[in-house]
């Protein structure tokens, strides 16, 4: 990563060649608004205890801490909101055709381009946001799901620093704005990127495979589904393997 001189929204940015996990590192810091980047992670973490393969491939592995004074039940809305911020940063960079698979996976043509992991830190009311984005990855045989990188989707080489700086600016503005956003505004913004709304979906709910129609998110950020039985139900982030 190049260092840009001048005004940054974030003043505390640490860049590592290699690290276990940028999110683990940020969690170990005592301040908020700490940013960590790495070229490569040896123990990158994903949601549901999965690994996040993090080769040295001109990708973005980014974590940052943020003071969160809202209600705990608003955390899942925040995790949706971070997805919107990333999707918008990618659109600003010229990408089209991408969207969000609930809750916050970035997809392009049914292939995963990025993932977001929100964790609470040991410090009261601090959250750690981790973002992994495939930017210039050419191949990786160890990823066990369809994936794509930004350069492939754009059909050209991508300036990673440009993407990163746009993303960091948007994150700062977007996270600052979150506290004063209404739930309906947030839902409206999120809906623009929702890839699975009105789609038939299948997913795992504690080992049970369920099928239904995705209807969007409810006021607490849960996924609303009309199950095959006709029953309407909301699901939280304990469900996994959402397919559409
Ligand atoms: C997911 O889709 O499961 C979320 C993946 C999040 C990966 C990022 S990469 C930077 C940060 N550090 C980690 O260990 N994980 C997140």
PDB file of C-alpha atoms in Angstrom, residues 16 19-30 34 36 41-46 62-64 117 119-122 128-130:
ATOM      1  CA  UNK A  16       1.602  -4.709   7.847  1.00  0.00           C
ATOM      2  CA  UNK A  19      -0.184 -10.391  10.168  1.00  0.00           C
ATOM      3  CA  UNK A  20      -2.399 -13.058  11.713  1.00  0.00           C
ATOM      4  CA  UNK A  21      -5.563 -10.992  11.330  1.00  0.00           C
ATOM      5  CA  UNK A  22      -6.007  -7.241  10.988  1.00  0.00           C
ATOM      6  CA  UNK A  23      -9.156  -7.503  13.129  1.00  0.00           C
ATOM      7  CA  UNK A  24      -7.300  -9.292  15.924  1.00  0.00           C
ATOM      8  CA  UNK A  25      -4.676  -6.558  15.861  1.00  0.00           C
ATOM      9  CA  UNK A  26      -7.216  -3.743  15.996  1.00  0.00           C
ATOM     10  CA  UNK A  27      -8.968  -5.495  18.892  1.00  0.00           C
ATOM     11  CA  UNK A  28      -5.719  -5.422  20.841  1.00  0.00           C
ATOM     12  CA  UNK A  29      -5.479  -1.627  20.551  1.00  0.00           C
ATOM     13  CA  UNK A  30      -7.027   0.581  23.169  1.00  0.00           C
ATOM     14  CA  UNK A  34      -7.587   2.741  14.613  1.00  0.00           C
ATOM     15  CA  UNK A  36      -5.075  -1.658  10.143  1.00  0.00           C
ATOM     16  CA  UNK A  41      -3.070 -12.525   6.672  1.00  0.00           C
ATOM     17  CA  UNK A  42      -2.043 -15.865   8.093  1.00  0.00           C
ATOM     18  CA  UNK A  43      -5.245 -16.378  10.096  1.00  0.00           C
ATOM     19  CA  UNK A  44      -7.888 -14.245   8.414  1.00  0.00           C
ATOM     20  CA  UNK A  45     -11.310 -14.768   9.938  1.00  0.00           C
ATOM     21  CA  UNK A  46     -14.718 -14.823   8.326  1.00  0.00           C
ATOM     22  CA  UNK A  62      -8.786  -3.859   6.319  1.00  0.00           C
ATOM     23  CA  UNK A  63      -9.972  -3.503   9.909  1.00  0.00           C
ATOM     24  CA  UNK A  64     -10.920  -0.502  11.951  1.00  0.00           C
ATOM     25  CA  UNK A 117     -17.023  -9.129   9.822  1.00  0.00           C
ATOM     26  CA  UNK A 119     -17.033  -7.891  16.161  1.00  0.00           C
ATOM     27  CA  UNK A 120     -17.260  -6.284  19.551  1.00  0.00           C
ATOM     28  CA  UNK A 121     -13.970  -5.447  21.190  1.00  0.00           C
ATOM     29  CA  UNK A 122     -13.072  -5.991  24.826  1.00  0.00           C
ATOM     30  CA  UNK A 128     -14.172  -3.754  15.137  1.00  0.00           C
ATOM     31  CA  UNK A 129     -15.144  -3.797  11.486  1.00  0.00           C
ATOM     32  CA  UNK A 130     -13.150  -6.106   9.228  1.00  0.00           C
TER      33      UNK A 130
END
